[in-house]
PDB file of N, CA and C in Angstrom:
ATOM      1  N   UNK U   1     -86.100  48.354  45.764  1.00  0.00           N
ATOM      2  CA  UNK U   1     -86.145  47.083  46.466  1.00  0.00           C
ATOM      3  C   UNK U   1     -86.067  47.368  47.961  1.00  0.00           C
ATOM      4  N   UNK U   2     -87.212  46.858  48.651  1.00  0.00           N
ATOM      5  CA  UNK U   2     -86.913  46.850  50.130  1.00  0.00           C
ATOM      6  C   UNK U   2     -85.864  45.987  50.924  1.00  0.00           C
ATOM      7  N   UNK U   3     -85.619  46.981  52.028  1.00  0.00           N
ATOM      8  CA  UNK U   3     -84.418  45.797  52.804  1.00  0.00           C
ATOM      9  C   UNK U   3     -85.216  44.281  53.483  1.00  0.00           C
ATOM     10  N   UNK U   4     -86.331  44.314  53.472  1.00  0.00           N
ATOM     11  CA  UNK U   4     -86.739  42.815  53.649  1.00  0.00           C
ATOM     12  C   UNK U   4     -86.283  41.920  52.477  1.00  0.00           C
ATOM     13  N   UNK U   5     -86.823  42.577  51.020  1.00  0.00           N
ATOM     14  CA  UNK U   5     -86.496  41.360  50.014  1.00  0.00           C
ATOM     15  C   UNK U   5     -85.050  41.578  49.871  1.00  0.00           C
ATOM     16  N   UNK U   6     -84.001  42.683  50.434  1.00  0.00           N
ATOM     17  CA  UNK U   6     -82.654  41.885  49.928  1.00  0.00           C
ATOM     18  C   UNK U   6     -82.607  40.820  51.008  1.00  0.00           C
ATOM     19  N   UNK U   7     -82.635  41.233  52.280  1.00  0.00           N
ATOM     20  CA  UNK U   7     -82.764  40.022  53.522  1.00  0.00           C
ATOM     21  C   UNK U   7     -82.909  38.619  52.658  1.00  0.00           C
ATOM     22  N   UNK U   8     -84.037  38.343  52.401  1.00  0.00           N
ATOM     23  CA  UNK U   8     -84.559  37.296  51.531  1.00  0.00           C
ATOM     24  C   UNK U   8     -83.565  37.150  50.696  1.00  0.00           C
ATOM     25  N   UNK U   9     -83.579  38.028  49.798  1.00  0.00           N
ATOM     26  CA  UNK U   9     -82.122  37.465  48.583  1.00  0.00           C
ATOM     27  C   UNK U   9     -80.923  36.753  49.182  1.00  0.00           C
ATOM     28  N   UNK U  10     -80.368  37.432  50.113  1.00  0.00           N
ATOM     29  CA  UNK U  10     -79.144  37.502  51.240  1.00  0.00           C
ATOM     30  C   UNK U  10     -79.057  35.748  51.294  1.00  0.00           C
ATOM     31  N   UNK U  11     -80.620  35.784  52.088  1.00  0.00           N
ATOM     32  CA  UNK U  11     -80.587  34.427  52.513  1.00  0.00           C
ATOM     33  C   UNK U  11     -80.708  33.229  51.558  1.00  0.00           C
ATOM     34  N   UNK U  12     -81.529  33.765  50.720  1.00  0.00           N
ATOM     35  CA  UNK U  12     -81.257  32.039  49.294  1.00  0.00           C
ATOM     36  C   UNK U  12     -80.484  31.977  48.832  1.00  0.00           C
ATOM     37  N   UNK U  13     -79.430  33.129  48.186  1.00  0.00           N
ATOM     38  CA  UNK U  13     -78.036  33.107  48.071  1.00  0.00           C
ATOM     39  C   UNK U  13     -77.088  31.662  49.250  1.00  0.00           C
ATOM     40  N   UNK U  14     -77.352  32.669  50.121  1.00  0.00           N
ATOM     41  CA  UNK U  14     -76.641  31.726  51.680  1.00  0.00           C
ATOM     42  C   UNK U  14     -76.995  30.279  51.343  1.00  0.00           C
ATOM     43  N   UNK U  15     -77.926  29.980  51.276  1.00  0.00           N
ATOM     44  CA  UNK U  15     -78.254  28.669  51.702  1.00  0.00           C
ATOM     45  C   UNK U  15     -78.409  28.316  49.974  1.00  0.00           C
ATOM     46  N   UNK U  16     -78.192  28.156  49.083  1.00  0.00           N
ATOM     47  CA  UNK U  16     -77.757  27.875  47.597  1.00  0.00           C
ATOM     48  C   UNK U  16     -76.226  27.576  47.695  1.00  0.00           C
ATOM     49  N   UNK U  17     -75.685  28.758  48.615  1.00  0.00           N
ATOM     50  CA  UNK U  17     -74.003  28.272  48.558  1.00  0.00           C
ATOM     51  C   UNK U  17     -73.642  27.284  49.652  1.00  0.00           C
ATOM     52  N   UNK U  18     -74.904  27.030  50.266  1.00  0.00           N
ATOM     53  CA  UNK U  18     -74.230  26.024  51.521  1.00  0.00           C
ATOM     54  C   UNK U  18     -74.249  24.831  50.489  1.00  0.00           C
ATOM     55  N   UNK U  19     -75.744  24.648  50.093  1.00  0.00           N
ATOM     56  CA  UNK U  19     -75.954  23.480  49.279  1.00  0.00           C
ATOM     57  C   UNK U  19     -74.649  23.126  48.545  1.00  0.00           C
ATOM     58  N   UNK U  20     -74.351  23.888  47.901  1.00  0.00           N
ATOM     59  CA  UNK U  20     -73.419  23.940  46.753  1.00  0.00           C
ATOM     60  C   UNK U  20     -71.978  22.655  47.401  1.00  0.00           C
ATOM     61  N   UNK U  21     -71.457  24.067  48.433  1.00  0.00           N
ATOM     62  CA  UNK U  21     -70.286  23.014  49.276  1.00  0.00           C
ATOM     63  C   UNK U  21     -70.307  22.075  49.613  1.00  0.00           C
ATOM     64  N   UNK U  22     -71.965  21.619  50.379  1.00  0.00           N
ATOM     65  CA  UNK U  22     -71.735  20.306  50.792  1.00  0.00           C
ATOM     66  C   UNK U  22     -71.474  19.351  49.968  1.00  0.00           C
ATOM     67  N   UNK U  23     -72.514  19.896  48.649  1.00  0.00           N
ATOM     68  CA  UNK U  23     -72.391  18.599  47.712  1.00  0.00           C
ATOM     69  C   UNK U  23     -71.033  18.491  46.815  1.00  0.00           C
ATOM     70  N   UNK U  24     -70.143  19.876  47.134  1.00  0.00           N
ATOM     71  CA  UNK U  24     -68.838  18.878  46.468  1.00  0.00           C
ATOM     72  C   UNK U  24     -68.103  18.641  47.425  1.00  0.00           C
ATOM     73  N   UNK U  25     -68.193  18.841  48.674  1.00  0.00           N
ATOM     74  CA  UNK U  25     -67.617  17.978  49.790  1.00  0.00           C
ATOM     75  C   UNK U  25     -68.088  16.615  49.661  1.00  0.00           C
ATOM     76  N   UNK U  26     -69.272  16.675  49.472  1.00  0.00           N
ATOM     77  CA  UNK U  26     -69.951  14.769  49.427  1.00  0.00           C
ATOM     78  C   UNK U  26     -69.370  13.838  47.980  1.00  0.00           C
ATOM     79  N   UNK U  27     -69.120  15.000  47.125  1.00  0.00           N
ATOM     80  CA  UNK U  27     -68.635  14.229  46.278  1.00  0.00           C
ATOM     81  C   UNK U  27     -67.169  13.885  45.997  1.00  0.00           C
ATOM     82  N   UNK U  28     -66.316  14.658  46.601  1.00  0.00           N
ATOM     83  CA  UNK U  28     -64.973  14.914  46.783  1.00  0.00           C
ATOM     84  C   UNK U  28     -64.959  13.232  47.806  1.00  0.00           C
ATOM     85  N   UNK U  29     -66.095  13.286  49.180  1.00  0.00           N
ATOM     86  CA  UNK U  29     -65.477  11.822  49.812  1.00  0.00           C
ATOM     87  C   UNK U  29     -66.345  10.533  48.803  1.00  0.00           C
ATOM     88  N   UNK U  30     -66.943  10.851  47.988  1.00  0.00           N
ATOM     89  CA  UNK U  30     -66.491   9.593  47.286  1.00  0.00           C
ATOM     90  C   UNK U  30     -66.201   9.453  45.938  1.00  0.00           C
ATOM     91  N   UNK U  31     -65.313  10.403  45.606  1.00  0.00           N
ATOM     92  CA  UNK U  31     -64.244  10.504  44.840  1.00  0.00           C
ATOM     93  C   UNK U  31     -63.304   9.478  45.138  1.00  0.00           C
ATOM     94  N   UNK U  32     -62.743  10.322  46.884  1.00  0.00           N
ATOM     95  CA  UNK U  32     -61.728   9.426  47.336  1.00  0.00           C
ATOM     96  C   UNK U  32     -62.072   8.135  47.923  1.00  0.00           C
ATOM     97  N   UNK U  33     -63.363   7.559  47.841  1.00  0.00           N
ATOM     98  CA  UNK U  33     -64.031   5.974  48.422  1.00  0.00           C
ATOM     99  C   UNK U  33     -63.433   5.311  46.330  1.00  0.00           C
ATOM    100  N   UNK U  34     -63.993   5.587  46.100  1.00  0.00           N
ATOM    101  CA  UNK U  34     -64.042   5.682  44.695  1.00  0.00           C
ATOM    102  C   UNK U  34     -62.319   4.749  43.870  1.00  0.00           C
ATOM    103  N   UNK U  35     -61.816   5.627  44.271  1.00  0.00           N
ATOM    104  CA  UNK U  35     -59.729   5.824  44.117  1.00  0.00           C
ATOM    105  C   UNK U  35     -59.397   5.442  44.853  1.00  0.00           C
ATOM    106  N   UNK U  36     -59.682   4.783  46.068  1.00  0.00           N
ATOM    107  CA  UNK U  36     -59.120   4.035  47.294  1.00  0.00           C
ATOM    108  C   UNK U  36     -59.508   2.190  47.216  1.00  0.00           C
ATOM    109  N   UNK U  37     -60.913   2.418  46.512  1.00  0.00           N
ATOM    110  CA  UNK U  37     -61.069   0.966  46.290  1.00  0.00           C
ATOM    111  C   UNK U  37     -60.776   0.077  45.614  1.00  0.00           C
ATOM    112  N   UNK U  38     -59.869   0.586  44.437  1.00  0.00           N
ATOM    113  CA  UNK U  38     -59.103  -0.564  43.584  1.00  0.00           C
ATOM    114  C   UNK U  38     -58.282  -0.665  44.292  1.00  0.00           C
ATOM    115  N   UNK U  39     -57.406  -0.249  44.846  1.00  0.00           N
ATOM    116  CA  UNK U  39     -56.423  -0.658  45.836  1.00  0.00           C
ATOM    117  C   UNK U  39     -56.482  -1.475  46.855  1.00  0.00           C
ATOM    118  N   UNK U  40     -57.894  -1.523  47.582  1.00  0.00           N
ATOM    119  CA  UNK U  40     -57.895  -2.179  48.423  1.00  0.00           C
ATOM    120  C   UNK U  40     -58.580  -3.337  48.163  1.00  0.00           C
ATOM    121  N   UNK U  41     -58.953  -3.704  46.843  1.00  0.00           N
ATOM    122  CA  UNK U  41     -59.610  -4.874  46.717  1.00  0.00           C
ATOM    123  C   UNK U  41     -58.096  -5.585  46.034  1.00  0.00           C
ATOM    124  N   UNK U  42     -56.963  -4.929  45.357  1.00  0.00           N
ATOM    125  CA  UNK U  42     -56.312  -5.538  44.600  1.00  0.00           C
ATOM    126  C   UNK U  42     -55.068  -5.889  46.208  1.00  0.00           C
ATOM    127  N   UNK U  43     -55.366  -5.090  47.210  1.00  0.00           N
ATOM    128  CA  UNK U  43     -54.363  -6.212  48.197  1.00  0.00           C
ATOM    129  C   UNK U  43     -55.022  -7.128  48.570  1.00  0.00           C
ATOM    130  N   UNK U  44     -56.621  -7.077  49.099  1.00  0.00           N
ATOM    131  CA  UNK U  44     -56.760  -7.971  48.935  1.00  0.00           C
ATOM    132  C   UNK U  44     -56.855  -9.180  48.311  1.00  0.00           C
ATOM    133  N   UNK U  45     -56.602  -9.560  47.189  1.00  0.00           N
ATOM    134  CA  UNK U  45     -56.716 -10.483  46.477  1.00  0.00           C
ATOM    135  C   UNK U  45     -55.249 -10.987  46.349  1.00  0.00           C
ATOM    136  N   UNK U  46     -54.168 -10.534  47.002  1.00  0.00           N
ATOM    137  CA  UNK U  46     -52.697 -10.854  46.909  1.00  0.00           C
ATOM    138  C   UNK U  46     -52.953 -12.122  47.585  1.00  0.00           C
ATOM    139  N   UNK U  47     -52.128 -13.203  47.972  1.00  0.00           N
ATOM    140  CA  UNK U  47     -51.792 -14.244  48.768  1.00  0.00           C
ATOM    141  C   UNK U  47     -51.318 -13.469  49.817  1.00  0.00           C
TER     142      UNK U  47
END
């Protein structure tokens, strides 16, 4: 294997694991949108 195609490997690796994080960062904040909103609909609805 040449050092160009590990380069290449290197890099879809890289950017497969960025993907990866963001999307359980994105899903982690609305997890917590998610678990925050019964709460805030049930004060609201208090008198």
């Amino acid at each position: 294997m040449a050092w160009d195609q590990v380069a290449d490997l290197i890099q879809r690796v890289v950017v497969s694991l960025q993907f990866l994080i963001d999307s359980e960062a994105s899903l982690k904040g609305v997890e917590a949108r998610l678990n925050n909103a019964p709460a805030a609909a049930q004060a609201g609805s208090q008198p």
